[in-house]
Amino acid sequence: MKNFISKTLIAALSSSLLFATCKKDEVLPNNNTPEELASMSVEFDNIVGGQNLFLNTTNYTNAAGEQFNISQLQYFVSNIKLHKTDGSYYTVNADSSYFLIKESDAATRYARFKAPAGDYNQLSFVLGVDSLRSTMDISKRTGVLDPAGGHDGMYWGWNSGYIFFKMEGISPVAPVDPTGQRKFRYHIGGFGGYSAPTLNNIKTITIDLTASGIAQARKGRNSNIHLMVDVMKAFNGSTTLSIAANPSVMFSDYSVNIANNYTSMFYHDHTEN
Amino acid sequence: MNKKYCFFCFGFIFLVSCSKEIMNSFQGFKKPANFPESTYRFAENEITANKFELGRKLFYEPRLSRNNTISCGSCHIQSAAFTQHGHDVSHGIDDRLGTRNSPPIMNLAWMPTFFWDGGVFDLDLQPIVPITNHVEMDEIVENALRKLRSHPQYPLLFKKAYGDTAITTARTMKALSQFMLLCVSAESKYDSVSRNLGATFTSQEQQGYLLFKQKCATCHAEPLFTDFSFRNNGIAIGLNNDQGRYMVTLNDADKYKFKVPSLRNVEFTKPYMHDGRFVTLDAVLDHYSSHIQSTPNLDPLLSTGIPLNIQDKINLLAFLKTLSDRNFLTNKLLSEQ
């Protein structure tokens, strides 16, 4: 009993400490009951250069002059934060802030969440899955984070961790692979390592909404922040990615170049308040 | 007719009492007196008889593989200390071969990382690897769970273990962990000596032990007989250029390093090394005494090999056999029921 009391005390103390530190960071307090929160969403509208993305059927050309189509595109978005002009911000509840955006499933293009009513001029999120969640007990990894879930393999079993970004397609410049296809495969992940430090491809994306429309979250309405996601940027960035030279990039040092490239995929188009 | 019925009844009661007797000896997880504290997070997976029994059934369940032919127990055989006796590399589905030797399922509650390269850091995440590996069980976990859900027994077994019939990834993995965590080997002659339970080493074993402490125990640290580190022990680079730990860390200093395996039950876990290249313990000792190769990241402790004469080797082998735990190899609690 004594043990229980001391444990409870420690838990209470540490959680109050947690709140105390939060205040310093000017986190907006979430005193609202769920019914009082406003509905919000971020829409991820995948495009390739100036064109719509159509899986399998349309060919595109990258900066290396290589033609390709895309057969699969999916990525994790997590840890959504909304910022106000006064510097304060609201962090979406961690247990409902993990989204797998899949081009093949239109319903997944929206990351939907709740936030206190207010005017938000900046959005930030993590492209990938943070290291805390990547090493959490398996019982805390449900939904899109379920390592067993049939999410077309967004999890590496052999080297425990999530694949953050996955893009595959066919290109005439890719070598014939063992399945007889000219396929390129980019599976980018790496949360920094648990038992030893290694690749960290976790990227935080920050987007200013001022120019194209701030998000006005109001109870009873849904504010939708519409982002364009230009996946051509994964090829054309500080590194010019060549499919011929790198047809398959997974857990390797080269993946850092692709991750650096794709951080510039996102731009704000408009907000529907 | 009556007689037959009685006989059937009797046999049935006998079977029930038999499995009951086995479970009556179930004591949960107990840390052996000469072992350090375990590292597994038991607080998030409290051991119970029902969860353990479920885990054991899952361990021997071929439905976890694509065509229902391979179970965990296929490559981890109890009589070989849960290794795949006689196979250099694991022999999986459709007669496909892996690239590495099946490691023993033994004393995992103390192990910080899993697999020869340490790519998995949580026992609860471990079973996903062999289930999904193309050359092992080649199944999608979600598919395996679907098979369990439509099985006549599993929903009830999950209910017994967890309170309701839901079959989830976490419940399945944690039940498997419970079985593996209870695969504790700590009843060898060595343990009996070290816990002062009455046994004593023969003079040959004693000499072997002294030699072992001098020449082997830095890496094969007592009482688990591994320090869980990753080292290049100077075996020639394999034809498939398996770079071991490097594949997980991408750190050049980890190239050709593999996890130091425990030597408990080493008498039964042949063949040896990550690719099973040595079929006898004599060959292993010969390697350390005279065949160390200077490959990148060779462990500095082995740069000149381990000098051992013929008598040393005989004494060492005598000591290594004191690490055999026959109870572990035959314990009915851990066997397929």
Coordinates of C-alpha atoms in Angstrom, one line a residue:
Chain A
M1 CA 0.0 0.0 0.0
K2 CA 2.8 2.3 1.0
N3 CA 4.5 1.5 -2.2
F4 CA 1.4 2.3 -4.2
I5 CA 1.0 5.6 -2.5
S6 CA 4.5 6.6 -3.2
K7 CA 4.2 5.5 -6.8
T8 CA 1.0 7.6 -7.1
L9 CA 2.7 10.5 -5.5
I10 CA 5.7 10.3 -7.9
A11 CA 3.3 10.0 -10.9
A12 CA 1.3 13.0 -9.7
L13 CA 4.4 15.0 -9.0
S14 CA 6.0 14.2 -12.3
S15 CA 2.9 15.0 -14.3
S16 CA 2.6 18.3 -12.5
L17 CA 6.2 18.9 -13.4
L18 CA 5.4 18.1 -17.0
F19 CA 2.6 20.7 -16.9
A20 CA 4.9 23.2 -15.4
T21 CA 7.4 22.8 -18.1
C22 CA 4.7 23.0 -20.8
K23 CA 3.6 26.3 -19.5
K24 CA 7.1 27.7 -20.0
D25 CA 7.0 26.6 -23.6
E26 CA 3.8 28.6 -24.1
V27 CA 1.8 25.5 -25.0
L28 CA -1.9 26.4 -25.3
P29 CA -3.6 24.7 -22.5
N30 CA -6.2 22.1 -23.6
N31 CA -8.9 22.8 -21.0
N32 CA -11.5 22.1 -23.6
T33 CA -13.7 19.1 -23.5
P34 CA -13.6 17.2 -26.8
E35 CA -17.0 18.7 -27.8
E36 CA -15.6 22.2 -27.4
L37 CA -12.7 21.6 -29.8
A38 CA -12.9 22.6 -33.4
S39 CA -12.5 20.2 -36.3
M40 CA -9.5 20.7 -38.5
S41 CA -7.7 18.9 -41.3
V42 CA -4.6 19.1 -43.4
E43 CA -5.1 17.9 -46.9
F44 CA -2.1 16.3 -48.7
D45 CA -2.6 16.8 -52.4
N46 CA 0.1 14.8 -54.2
I47 CA 1.3 16.2 -57.6
V48 CA 4.4 15.7 -59.8
G49 CA 5.9 19.0 -60.9
G50 CA 3.0 21.0 -62.4
Q51 CA 0.9 17.9 -63.0
N52 CA -1.6 15.8 -61.2
L53 CA -0.3 12.5 -59.9
F54 CA -1.9 9.5 -61.6
L55 CA -0.6 6.1 -60.4
N56 CA 0.8 3.8 -63.1
T57 CA -0.7 5.5 -66.1
T58 CA 1.2 8.8 -66.6
N59 CA 4.9 9.3 -67.3
Y60 CA 6.9 12.1 -65.8
T61 CA 10.5 13.3 -66.4
N62 CA 12.9 14.2 -63.7
A63 CA 15.8 16.7 -63.7
A64 CA 18.2 13.9 -64.7
G65 CA 16.2 13.6 -67.9
E66 CA 14.8 10.2 -66.9
Q67 CA 11.2 9.1 -67.7
F68 CA 9.3 7.3 -64.9
N69 CA 5.8 6.6 -63.6
I70 CA 4.8 6.1 -60.0
S71 CA 3.1 2.9 -58.9
Q72 CA 3.1 3.5 -55.2
L73 CA 3.4 6.6 -53.0
Q74 CA 2.8 6.8 -49.2
Y75 CA 4.3 8.5 -46.3
F76 CA 3.8 9.1 -42.6
V77 CA 2.8 12.5 -41.2
S78 CA 2.8 12.9 -37.4
N79 CA 3.2 15.3 -34.5
I80 CA 1.0 18.1 -35.9
K81 CA 1.4 21.5 -34.3
L82 CA -0.5 24.7 -34.9
H83 CA 1.1 28.1 -34.2
K84 CA -0.3 31.5 -33.4
T85 CA 1.2 34.8 -34.2
D86 CA 2.0 35.4 -30.6
G87 CA 4.4 32.5 -30.6
S88 CA 2.1 30.1 -28.7
Y89 CA 1.3 26.8 -30.2
Y90 CA -1.1 23.8 -29.8
T91 CA 0.2 20.2 -30.1
V92 CA -2.4 17.8 -31.4
N93 CA -2.9 14.9 -28.9
A94 CA -0.1 12.5 -29.5
D95 CA -2.4 9.4 -29.6
S96 CA -4.3 10.8 -32.5
S97 CA -1.5 12.5 -34.5
Y98 CA -0.2 9.8 -36.7
F99 CA -1.3 9.6 -40.3
L100 CA -0.4 7.4 -43.2
I101 CA -1.0 9.3 -46.5
K102 CA -1.5 6.9 -49.3
E103 CA -2.0 8.0 -52.9
S104 CA -3.9 4.8 -53.7
D105 CA -6.5 5.6 -51.0
A106 CA -8.2 9.0 -51.5
A107 CA -9.7 8.9 -48.0
T108 CA -6.2 9.0 -46.4
R109 CA -5.3 12.4 -48.0
Y110 CA -6.8 14.2 -45.0
A111 CA -5.1 14.2 -41.6
R112 CA -8.1 15.0 -39.4
F113 CA -7.8 16.2 -35.8
K114 CA -9.2 18.5 -33.2
A115 CA -7.8 21.8 -31.9
P116 CA -9.0 24.7 -29.8
A117 CA -10.8 27.4 -31.7
G118 CA -8.4 30.2 -32.8
D119 CA -6.5 31.7 -35.7
Y120 CA -3.4 29.7 -36.7
N121 CA -0.8 31.2 -39.0
Q122 CA 1.7 28.4 -39.0
L123 CA 1.6 24.6 -39.3
S124 CA 4.3 22.2 -38.5
F125 CA 4.5 18.4 -38.6
V126 CA 7.0 15.6 -38.7
L127 CA 7.4 13.7 -42.0
G128 CA 8.0 10.2 -40.5
V129 CA 7.5 8.7 -37.0
D130 CA 9.4 10.3 -34.1
S131 CA 12.0 8.2 -32.2
L132 CA 9.9 8.1 -29.0
R133 CA 7.0 6.4 -30.8
S134 CA 9.4 4.3 -32.9
T135 CA 10.7 2.6 -29.7
M136 CA 7.4 2.5 -27.7
D137 CA 5.8 -0.6 -26.3
I138 CA 4.0 -2.5 -29.1
S139 CA 0.7 -2.1 -27.3
K140 CA 0.9 1.7 -28.0
R141 CA 1.3 1.1 -31.7
T142 CA -2.1 0.6 -33.1
G143 CA -3.9 1.8 -36.2
V144 CA -1.4 3.0 -38.9
L145 CA 1.5 2.3 -36.5
D146 CA 0.6 -1.4 -36.1
P147 CA 3.8 -3.1 -37.2
A148 CA 1.6 -6.0 -38.4
G149 CA -1.0 -3.9 -40.2
G150 CA -1.2 -4.5 -43.9
H151 CA 0.1 -1.0 -44.7
D152 CA 2.0 -2.4 -47.7
G153 CA 5.1 -2.8 -45.6
M154 CA 5.7 0.6 -43.9
Y155 CA 7.7 -1.2 -41.2
W156 CA 11.1 -2.8 -41.2
G157 CA 11.1 -5.8 -39.0
W158 CA 14.8 -6.8 -39.3
N159 CA 16.0 -3.4 -38.2
S160 CA 13.0 -2.3 -36.0
G161 CA 11.6 1.0 -37.4
Y162 CA 9.1 2.5 -39.7
I163 CA 9.5 3.4 -43.3
F164 CA 8.7 7.1 -43.4
F165 CA 8.4 7.6 -47.1
K166 CA 7.9 5.0 -49.8
M167 CA 7.8 5.7 -53.6
E168 CA 8.0 3.0 -56.2
G169 CA 7.5 3.1 -60.0
I170 CA 8.7 2.0 -63.4
S171 CA 11.4 3.6 -65.4
P172 CA 13.0 2.5 -68.7
V173 CA 16.4 3.5 -67.2
A174 CA 16.0 1.3 -64.1
P175 CA 17.8 -2.1 -64.5
V176 CA 15.7 -5.2 -64.8
D177 CA 15.2 -6.5 -61.2
P178 CA 14.7 -10.2 -60.1
T179 CA 11.0 -9.8 -60.6
G180 CA 11.6 -8.9 -64.3
Q181 CA 10.5 -5.3 -64.0
R182 CA 12.4 -2.1 -64.5
K183 CA 11.4 -0.8 -61.1
F184 CA 12.8 1.8 -58.8
R185 CA 12.2 1.6 -55.1
Y186 CA 12.8 4.3 -52.6
H187 CA 12.0 3.3 -49.0
I188 CA 13.2 6.0 -46.7
G189 CA 13.3 5.6 -42.9
G190 CA 15.7 5.7 -39.9
F191 CA 14.8 7.3 -36.6
G192 CA 18.4 7.5 -35.3
G193 CA 18.9 4.1 -33.7
Y194 CA 18.1 2.6 -30.3
S195 CA 21.0 0.4 -29.3
A196 CA 23.5 2.5 -31.3
P197 CA 23.3 5.8 -33.1
T198 CA 22.6 5.6 -36.8
L199 CA 20.7 7.3 -39.7
N200 CA 18.1 9.9 -38.7
N201 CA 15.8 10.9 -41.5
I202 CA 13.1 12.3 -39.3
K203 CA 12.2 15.7 -40.8
T204 CA 10.1 18.5 -39.3
I205 CA 8.2 20.5 -41.9
T206 CA 7.1 24.0 -41.1
I207 CA 4.7 25.9 -43.3
D208 CA 3.7 29.5 -43.0
L209 CA 0.0 30.0 -43.8
T210 CA -0.1 33.8 -43.8
A211 CA 0.3 34.4 -47.5
S212 CA -2.3 31.8 -48.7
G213 CA -4.8 32.0 -45.8
I214 CA -4.5 31.4 -42.1
A215 CA -6.6 28.6 -40.5
Q216 CA -9.5 30.0 -38.6
A217 CA -10.6 27.1 -36.4
R218 CA -14.1 27.5 -35.1
K219 CA -16.4 25.1 -33.2
G220 CA -19.0 23.5 -35.5
R221 CA -16.9 24.2 -38.7
N222 CA -14.0 22.4 -40.3
S223 CA -10.9 24.3 -41.2
N224 CA -9.0 22.5 -44.0
I225 CA -5.4 23.5 -44.7
H226 CA -4.8 22.4 -48.3
L227 CA -1.2 21.5 -49.1
M228 CA 0.3 20.6 -52.4
V229 CA 2.9 17.9 -52.2
D230 CA 5.2 17.9 -55.2
V231 CA 6.9 14.5 -55.2
M232 CA 9.1 15.6 -58.1
K233 CA 11.1 17.4 -55.4
A234 CA 12.2 14.0 -54.1
F235 CA 14.2 13.7 -57.4
N236 CA 15.1 17.3 -58.0
G237 CA 16.6 19.1 -55.0
S238 CA 20.1 19.7 -53.6
T239 CA 20.8 16.3 -54.9
T240 CA 19.7 15.4 -58.4
L241 CA 18.5 11.9 -57.9
S242 CA 19.1 9.6 -60.9
I243 CA 17.0 6.4 -61.2
A244 CA 19.7 4.8 -63.4
A245 CA 22.4 5.5 -60.8
N246 CA 20.3 4.7 -57.7
P247 CA 17.3 2.5 -58.7
S248 CA 16.9 1.2 -55.1
V249 CA 17.5 3.2 -52.0
M250 CA 16.5 1.9 -48.6
F251 CA 18.4 1.8 -45.3
S252 CA 21.6 3.3 -46.6
D253 CA 23.6 6.5 -46.3
Y254 CA 22.4 7.7 -49.7
S255 CA 18.8 7.8 -48.3
V256 CA 19.8 11.1 -46.5
N257 CA 20.0 12.8 -49.9
I258 CA 16.5 11.8 -50.8
A259 CA 15.1 12.8 -47.4
N260 CA 16.8 16.2 -47.7
N261 CA 15.2 16.6 -51.1
Y262 CA 11.7 15.7 -50.1
T263 CA 11.5 18.1 -47.2
S264 CA 10.7 20.8 -49.8
M265 CA 7.8 18.8 -51.3
F266 CA 5.2 20.7 -49.3
Y267 CA 3.7 24.1 -50.0
H268 CA 0.5 25.7 -48.9
D269 CA -2.1 26.3 -51.6
H270 CA -5.1 27.6 -49.7
T271 CA -7.2 27.1 -46.6
E272 CA -10.9 26.3 -46.6
N273 CA -12.3 27.8 -43.3
Chain B
M1 CA -19.3 -50.8 -25.0
N2 CA -19.3 -49.6 -21.4
K3 CA -15.7 -50.8 -21.1
K4 CA -14.7 -48.9 -24.2
Y5 CA -16.4 -45.8 -22.9
C6 CA -14.6 -46.1 -19.5
F7 CA -11.3 -46.5 -21.2
F8 CA -11.9 -43.5 -23.3
C9 CA -12.9 -41.5 -20.2
F10 CA -9.9 -42.6 -18.3
G11 CA -7.6 -41.8 -21.2
F12 CA -9.1 -38.3 -21.4
I13 CA -8.8 -37.7 -17.7
F14 CA -5.2 -38.9 -17.8
L15 CA -4.4 -36.5 -20.7
V16 CA -6.1 -33.6 -18.8
S17 CA -4.3 -34.4 -15.6
C18 CA -1.0 -34.7 -17.5
S19 CA -1.1 -31.2 -18.9
K20 CA -2.5 -29.9 -15.6
E21 CA 0.4 -31.5 -13.8
I22 CA 2.8 -29.7 -16.2
M23 CA 1.1 -26.4 -15.6
N24 CA 1.0 -27.0 -11.9
S25 CA 4.8 -26.7 -12.0
F26 CA 4.4 -23.3 -13.6
Q27 CA 6.0 -20.7 -11.4
G28 CA 6.2 -17.7 -13.7
F29 CA 9.5 -16.0 -14.3
K30 CA 12.1 -16.6 -11.5
K31 CA 15.5 -15.0 -11.7
P32 CA 18.1 -17.7 -11.0
A33 CA 20.2 -16.8 -7.9
N34 CA 23.4 -16.5 -9.8
F35 CA 22.0 -14.3 -12.6
P36 CA 21.9 -10.5 -12.7
E37 CA 18.6 -8.6 -12.9
S38 CA 16.8 -9.1 -16.2
T39 CA 16.3 -6.3 -18.7
Y40 CA 12.9 -7.2 -20.2
R41 CA 10.1 -4.8 -19.2
F42 CA 8.0 -7.3 -17.3
A43 CA 5.8 -4.5 -16.0
E44 CA 4.3 -4.2 -19.5
N45 CA 3.8 -7.9 -19.9
E46 CA 3.1 -9.5 -16.6
I47 CA 3.6 -13.3 -16.8
T48 CA 0.6 -15.4 -16.3
A49 CA 0.0 -19.1 -16.9
N50 CA -2.7 -18.5 -19.5
K51 CA -0.6 -16.0 -21.5
F52 CA 2.4 -18.4 -21.3
E53 CA 0.2 -21.3 -22.5
L54 CA -1.1 -19.2 -25.4
G55 CA 2.4 -18.1 -26.2
R56 CA 3.6 -21.7 -26.2
K57 CA 0.8 -22.8 -28.6
L58 CA 1.7 -19.9 -30.9
F59 CA 5.4 -20.8 -30.8
Y60 CA 4.5 -24.2 -32.2
E61 CA 1.8 -22.9 -34.6
P62 CA 2.5 -23.5 -38.3
R63 CA -0.4 -21.2 -39.2
L64 CA 2.0 -18.3 -38.6
S65 CA 3.6 -19.2 -41.9
R66 CA 2.3 -18.5 -45.4
N67 CA 1.4 -22.1 -46.3
N68 CA 0.9 -23.4 -42.7
T69 CA 4.1 -25.5 -42.7
I70 CA 6.7 -23.7 -40.6
S71 CA 6.4 -22.7 -37.0
C72 CA 8.8 -20.9 -34.7
G73 CA 9.6 -24.4 -33.3
S74 CA 10.7 -25.6 -36.8
C75 CA 14.0 -23.7 -36.6
H76 CA 14.2 -23.6 -32.8
I77 CA 14.1 -27.2 -31.6
Q78 CA 14.1 -27.7 -27.8
S79 CA 16.4 -30.8 -27.9
A80 CA 19.0 -28.6 -29.6
A81 CA 18.6 -25.7 -27.1
F82 CA 16.0 -24.2 -29.4
T83 CA 18.4 -24.0 -32.4
Q84 CA 18.0 -25.8 -35.7
H85 CA 20.2 -28.9 -35.2
G86 CA 22.2 -29.9 -38.2
H87 CA 21.5 -26.7 -40.2
D88 CA 24.3 -24.2 -40.9
V89 CA 21.7 -21.6 -41.9
S90 CA 18.0 -21.6 -41.2
H91 CA 15.9 -23.8 -43.4
G92 CA 12.5 -22.2 -43.9
I93 CA 9.4 -22.3 -46.1
D94 CA 9.5 -24.1 -49.5
D95 CA 13.0 -25.4 -48.6
R96 CA 14.4 -21.8 -48.8
L97 CA 17.6 -21.1 -46.9
G98 CA 18.4 -18.1 -44.8
T99 CA 21.9 -16.5 -44.5
R100 CA 22.4 -17.0 -40.8
N101 CA 22.4 -19.8 -38.2
S102 CA 19.3 -20.0 -35.9
P103 CA 20.3 -18.7 -32.5
P104 CA 19.0 -20.4 -29.4
I105 CA 15.8 -19.2 -27.6
M106 CA 17.4 -19.0 -24.2
N107 CA 17.7 -16.5 -21.4
L108 CA 16.2 -13.8 -23.6
A109 CA 15.0 -11.8 -20.6
W110 CA 18.6 -10.6 -20.2
M111 CA 19.3 -9.9 -23.8
P112 CA 19.3 -6.2 -24.9
T113 CA 19.2 -6.8 -28.6
F114 CA 18.1 -9.7 -30.9
F115 CA 19.5 -11.4 -34.0
W116 CA 23.1 -11.8 -34.9
D117 CA 23.2 -8.1 -35.9
G118 CA 21.1 -6.8 -33.0
G119 CA 18.6 -5.1 -35.4
V120 CA 15.7 -5.6 -33.1
F121 CA 15.8 -4.0 -29.6
D122 CA 12.5 -5.3 -28.1
L123 CA 11.6 -8.9 -27.7
D124 CA 8.0 -8.1 -28.4
L125 CA 9.0 -6.9 -31.9
Q126 CA 11.2 -10.0 -32.6
P127 CA 8.6 -12.5 -33.9
I128 CA 7.6 -10.1 -36.8
V129 CA 11.0 -10.8 -38.4
P130 CA 10.8 -14.6 -38.9
I131 CA 7.1 -14.4 -39.7
T132 CA 7.6 -11.9 -42.5
N133 CA 11.0 -13.0 -43.7
H134 CA 10.7 -14.3 -47.3
V135 CA 12.9 -17.3 -46.6
E136 CA 11.6 -18.2 -43.2
M137 CA 7.8 -18.1 -42.7
D138 CA 7.0 -15.7 -45.5
E139 CA 3.7 -14.5 -44.1
I140 CA 2.1 -11.1 -43.5
V141 CA 1.4 -10.8 -39.8
E142 CA -2.1 -9.4 -40.4
N143 CA -2.8 -12.6 -42.4
A144 CA -1.5 -14.8 -39.7
L145 CA -3.8 -13.0 -37.2
R146 CA -6.8 -13.6 -39.5
K147 CA -6.0 -17.3 -39.5
L148 CA -5.9 -17.3 -35.7
R149 CA -9.2 -15.4 -35.5
S150 CA -11.0 -18.0 -37.6
H151 CA -9.4 -20.9 -35.7
P152 CA -11.8 -22.9 -33.4
Q153 CA -9.5 -22.5 -30.3
Y154 CA -7.5 -19.3 -30.5
P155 CA -10.3 -16.8 -29.7
L156 CA -11.0 -18.7 -26.5
L157 CA -7.4 -18.9 -25.6
F158 CA -7.0 -15.2 -26.1
K159 CA -10.0 -14.7 -23.9
K160 CA -8.5 -16.8 -21.2
A161 CA -5.3 -14.9 -21.4
Y162 CA -6.6 -11.3 -21.9
G163 CA -10.2 -11.2 -20.9
D164 CA -11.8 -11.0 -24.3
T165 CA -11.5 -12.7 -27.7
A166 CA -9.8 -9.9 -29.6
I167 CA -6.6 -11.1 -31.4
T168 CA -4.3 -8.1 -31.9
T169 CA -0.7 -7.7 -32.8
A170 CA 0.4 -6.7 -29.4
R171 CA -1.4 -9.5 -27.6
T172 CA 0.0 -12.1 -30.0
M173 CA 3.6 -10.8 -29.7
K174 CA 3.4 -10.4 -26.0
A175 CA 2.2 -14.0 -25.6
L176 CA 5.0 -15.2 -27.7
S177 CA 7.4 -13.2 -25.5
Q178 CA 6.0 -14.9 -22.4
F179 CA 6.9 -18.3 -23.8
M180 CA 10.4 -17.2 -24.9
L181 CA 11.1 -15.4 -21.6
L182 CA 10.4 -18.6 -19.7
C183 CA 13.0 -20.5 -21.8
V184 CA 15.5 -20.0 -19.0
S185 CA 18.5 -22.2 -18.9
A186 CA 20.2 -22.1 -15.4
E187 CA 20.4 -25.6 -14.2
S188 CA 23.7 -26.8 -15.6
K189 CA 26.5 -28.3 -13.6
Y190 CA 28.2 -24.9 -13.8
D191 CA 25.1 -23.3 -12.1
S192 CA 25.0 -26.0 -9.4
V193 CA 28.7 -25.4 -8.7
S194 CA 28.3 -21.6 -8.8
R195 CA 25.2 -21.7 -6.5
N196 CA 27.0 -24.1 -4.1
L197 CA 24.2 -26.7 -4.6
G198 CA 26.6 -29.6 -3.9
A199 CA 28.2 -30.3 -7.3
T200 CA 31.9 -29.9 -7.8
F201 CA 34.0 -29.7 -11.0
T202 CA 36.3 -32.6 -11.8
S203 CA 39.9 -31.5 -11.9
Q204 CA 39.8 -31.3 -15.7
E205 CA 36.7 -29.2 -15.7
Q206 CA 38.3 -27.0 -13.0
Q207 CA 41.4 -26.5 -15.1
G208 CA 39.2 -25.7 -18.1
Y209 CA 37.3 -23.2 -16.0
L210 CA 40.5 -21.4 -15.0
L211 CA 41.6 -21.3 -18.6
F212 CA 38.2 -20.1 -19.7
K213 CA 38.2 -17.2 -17.2
Q214 CA 41.6 -16.2 -18.4
K215 CA 41.1 -16.5 -22.2
C216 CA 37.4 -16.4 -23.1
A217 CA 35.4 -14.7 -20.3
T218 CA 36.0 -11.1 -21.5
C219 CA 33.5 -11.7 -24.3
H220 CA 31.7 -14.8 -23.1
A221 CA 31.1 -13.2 -19.7
E222 CA 29.6 -15.2 -16.8
P223 CA 27.0 -16.1 -15.9
L224 CA 25.2 -15.6 -19.2
F225 CA 28.4 -16.4 -21.1
T226 CA 28.0 -13.4 -23.4
D227 CA 28.6 -9.7 -22.9
F228 CA 26.0 -9.0 -25.6
S229 CA 28.6 -7.0 -27.6
F230 CA 29.2 -7.1 -31.3
R231 CA 32.7 -8.3 -32.4
N232 CA 34.6 -9.5 -35.4
N233 CA 36.1 -12.8 -34.1
G234 CA 38.4 -13.2 -37.1
I235 CA 36.5 -15.8 -39.1
A236 CA 37.1 -15.3 -42.9
I237 CA 34.5 -13.0 -44.6
G238 CA 31.7 -15.1 -46.0
L239 CA 31.2 -15.5 -49.7
N240 CA 28.0 -13.5 -49.4
N241 CA 30.0 -10.7 -47.7
D242 CA 27.6 -10.6 -44.7
Q243 CA 28.6 -7.4 -43.0
G244 CA 26.7 -8.1 -39.8
R245 CA 26.1 -5.3 -37.4
Y246 CA 27.1 -2.7 -40.0
M247 CA 23.8 -3.3 -41.9
V248 CA 22.0 -2.0 -38.8
T249 CA 24.2 0.9 -37.8
L250 CA 25.8 1.9 -41.2
N251 CA 28.9 2.6 -39.0
D252 CA 32.1 1.4 -40.7
A253 CA 33.5 0.4 -37.4
D254 CA 30.8 -2.3 -37.2
K255 CA 31.6 -4.0 -40.4
Y256 CA 31.8 -7.8 -40.0
K257 CA 30.8 -7.7 -36.4
F258 CA 28.3 -10.2 -35.0
K259 CA 26.8 -10.6 -31.6
V260 CA 28.8 -12.7 -29.1
P261 CA 26.6 -15.8 -28.6
S262 CA 26.1 -17.4 -25.2
L263 CA 28.0 -20.6 -24.6
R264 CA 25.3 -22.2 -22.5
N265 CA 24.3 -25.5 -24.0
V266 CA 27.0 -25.1 -26.6
E267 CA 27.3 -28.9 -26.6
F268 CA 23.9 -29.0 -28.4
T269 CA 23.9 -25.9 -30.6
K270 CA 26.2 -27.0 -33.4
P271 CA 27.0 -25.9 -36.0
Y272 CA 28.7 -22.7 -34.8
M273 CA 29.2 -19.0 -35.9
H274 CA 26.7 -16.7 -37.5
D275 CA 26.7 -18.9 -40.7
G276 CA 27.2 -22.2 -39.0
R277 CA 30.5 -22.8 -40.7
F278 CA 32.1 -24.9 -37.9
V279 CA 30.4 -28.2 -37.3
T280 CA 32.4 -29.1 -34.2
L281 CA 33.7 -27.4 -31.1
D282 CA 37.2 -28.6 -31.9
A283 CA 37.0 -26.6 -35.1
V284 CA 35.9 -23.6 -33.1
L285 CA 38.9 -23.9 -30.7
D286 CA 41.3 -24.5 -33.6
H287 CA 40.0 -21.3 -35.2
Y288 CA 40.8 -19.2 -32.1
S289 CA 44.2 -20.9 -31.6
S290 CA 45.5 -20.9 -35.1
H291 CA 43.2 -19.5 -37.9
I292 CA 42.3 -16.0 -36.9
Q293 CA 42.1 -13.8 -40.1
S294 CA 43.0 -10.2 -40.1
T295 CA 39.8 -8.7 -41.6
P296 CA 38.5 -5.1 -41.1
N297 CA 37.6 -4.4 -37.4
L298 CA 39.1 -7.7 -36.1
D299 CA 38.7 -7.6 -32.3
P300 CA 42.0 -6.3 -30.8
L301 CA 41.7 -9.1 -28.2
L302 CA 42.2 -11.6 -30.9
S303 CA 44.9 -10.0 -33.0
T304 CA 47.4 -12.7 -32.1
G305 CA 44.8 -15.5 -31.6
I306 CA 44.3 -17.4 -28.3
P307 CA 47.3 -19.6 -27.6
L308 CA 45.9 -23.1 -26.6
N309 CA 47.8 -26.4 -26.6
I310 CA 46.1 -29.8 -27.0
Q311 CA 45.6 -30.3 -23.3
D312 CA 44.2 -26.8 -22.9
K313 CA 41.6 -27.6 -25.6
I314 CA 40.6 -30.8 -23.9
N315 CA 40.2 -29.0 -20.5
L316 CA 38.2 -26.2 -22.1
L317 CA 35.9 -28.7 -23.8
A318 CA 35.4 -30.4 -20.5
F319 CA 34.4 -27.1 -18.9
L320 CA 32.1 -26.1 -21.8
K321 CA 30.2 -29.3 -21.3
T322 CA 29.4 -28.3 -17.7
L323 CA 27.2 -25.6 -19.3
S324 CA 24.8 -28.2 -20.6
D325 CA 21.4 -28.0 -19.0
R326 CA 19.5 -31.2 -19.7
N327 CA 16.5 -30.1 -17.8
F328 CA 16.2 -27.2 -20.2
L329 CA 16.3 -29.5 -23.2
T330 CA 13.6 -31.8 -21.9
N331 CA 11.4 -29.6 -19.7
K332 CA 7.9 -30.5 -20.7
L333 CA 6.7 -27.0 -19.8
L334 CA 8.5 -25.8 -22.9
S335 CA 7.6 -28.6 -25.3
E336 CA 4.9 -28.8 -27.9
Q337 CA 1.9 -30.2 -26.1

